[in-house]
Structure formats: C-alpha cells, structure tokens
Amino acid sequence: MSKPITDFDVNNLDPFQALIWQYEMGVDEAIADEPLDRFKASESLSRNAANRPGFAPAAAGSRPARGSSPAAARPANIPSGGAGAGVQSAPVDGGFLLSDTPHEARQSARDAAAAAKTLDELKDAIETFEGCALKKSASNTVFGTGNPEAKLVLVGEAPGAEEDRQGLPFVGPSGKLLDAMLRSIGLSREEVYITNILPWRPPGNRQPTTAETAVCEPFVRRHIELIAPKVVICLGGSSAKALMEEDRGITRLRGTWKELIFADGAKADLTAMFHPAYLLRTPEQKRLAWRDLRATAQKLS
C-alpha cells in the first residue's frame, strides 16, 4: 500500500507519484481513448454560436420587452420546441455534438421517444441521440434486459463501471442482490424487466445531475410505456424523484405508491425502494426492503 501523497507540487511529481495522486483523487478508470479539453470545447461552442445567421448577443442586463413571447427572444435559427423540433447542436473538437440547452435536448429526446413504436426502435433512438454528453465518456449504451412483456419493471439510477463494460443493467454484486430479492417473492430476472433512468454511466460513478436526468427521462418513460407493466419500482433516489415527480429523498419515498399514467391513458402502480448497492453498504435497511417487496408481491397478485 502506497503512502498517501501530501504537501507537494503536482507539477514536480514523477510519473508513478502522479499516477498514485490521480488514484487517490478518484481517477481510477480510463473513460476515453484520448483526453478531452472541455475548455477548448466550450470556446468552440461559443464561436459557432456567434457565427450562426441571426445570432445577436444580448446587451448586458437586457431583458425581453414586457408582453413579448419567448419565441420573440429566440434566435432565428432555433426552433420553438414544437413537434419535430430537433436539437440544434454545434460540433466541437473530438467529433461529438453538445446540445444548445438541456431544454432543447429534452425536447429532442421527447420527440425521438414518441416516434419509437417498438423497443428496438427506442434502442436505436437512444443510441443515435446526441443530446447528453455522458454518451461520449461511456463505453456502452445500457438499454435494458428481461421480459419485454413483464408485469414488473425495475428502474435503477445509472450504470456503474461493470454495467458500462458489459452493456447490461445490474450486474456485479448489486445485481446478485437484486436477483436474490426477486427470488424472495417468487420471481427471476428473466420474468421481469430491468433498466435505468440513464443509459450511460456518469464518470467516476458520480450521481446523475438534474439536467442529465431530465434530458433522458422521456426515453425511460417511453421504455416503460412500451412494456406496459402492472407495477414499476424505482430503485434509488434519482429514478424515484424523476418518475414520481417528487423532491423528497428515497428514505421518505420508499414504501409510498402513486399511479404512473401513460400517454395512451394506461396506468401502472409506481413505488420506490432502496437501491441494492445501498443495501450492500447498509444491510440493516434490508428489513424495509423486505417489507417493500412483500407489498409489491401483493400488487402483482
């Protein structure tokens, strides 16, 4: 075990010491083939925006006139977000696209999700979507797995390192615990359907941001709608807050039930549970998870 590096000038470290320092700072995995200079990417976006036809930077402190519509303040080349509106994106060094705003990206995701009539079409729509920067750093798109006609759908938060490598949700220790939890109520992984609120892994396994969740939420809602389950379980706080449309944490949301209403008028019972990864770290909470599983079994019966 190496001795922690303290009180040093990072610019004078030898390569081995620099590697140790990066590891201690949380840089424990390579997430891209080449380093990405995000400062340069931001500058490129600003230049491209300034060169667009009809672009006029607002004067400092200026606001739209009272009574004017939001569309009046929008640059001429930006769509209003109506049906069929795509994400207006600017290419940056590295060959990927970044959306103008989370609002535009969410609208693009909503349009793409609504156009998907099957799970295969939805998977293609997600894999070609360029409105979320997480896609650039992820190794795989983690779509979902299980029975496409399942009565129970489980929605996790975001892929971890192992899920990102395999392209499947809930593998590794948390996946094994989830399998055991399902067996306790007479179900197997093959009988249910499992997906995540985000299809791409956030770097370093950090929590998804509100903007990232909002952009990808239309995809997971359409994902559930195409399966048309009887019960949906949100595993973890991020998925629970998004699908249950609540600001409360998972401790308060678990065990509560709501209705998830689809665009076609169909409904599913919606609840939240602790994430299996949290239960591995906090085994004393398994008694509450068992209580929630029994309530789920009653809903399914």
Tab-separated table of N, CA and C in Angstrom, residues 35 68 149 273:
chain	number	residue	atom	x	y	z
A	35	PRO	N	-7.561	12.292	-24.181
A	35	PRO	CA	-8.039	13.330	-23.262
A	35	PRO	C	-8.886	14.358	-23.999
A	68	SER	N	-43.724	40.459	-24.520
A	68	SER	CA	-43.231	39.757	-25.698
A	68	SER	C	-43.200	38.269	-25.426
A	149	GLU	N	-42.567	-8.260	-21.996
A	149	GLU	CA	-43.993	-8.266	-21.643
A	149	GLU	C	-44.175	-8.439	-20.135
A	273	MET	N	-37.901	1.889	-3.864
A	273	MET	CA	-37.186	1.060	-2.897
A	273	MET	C	-35.739	1.526	-2.817
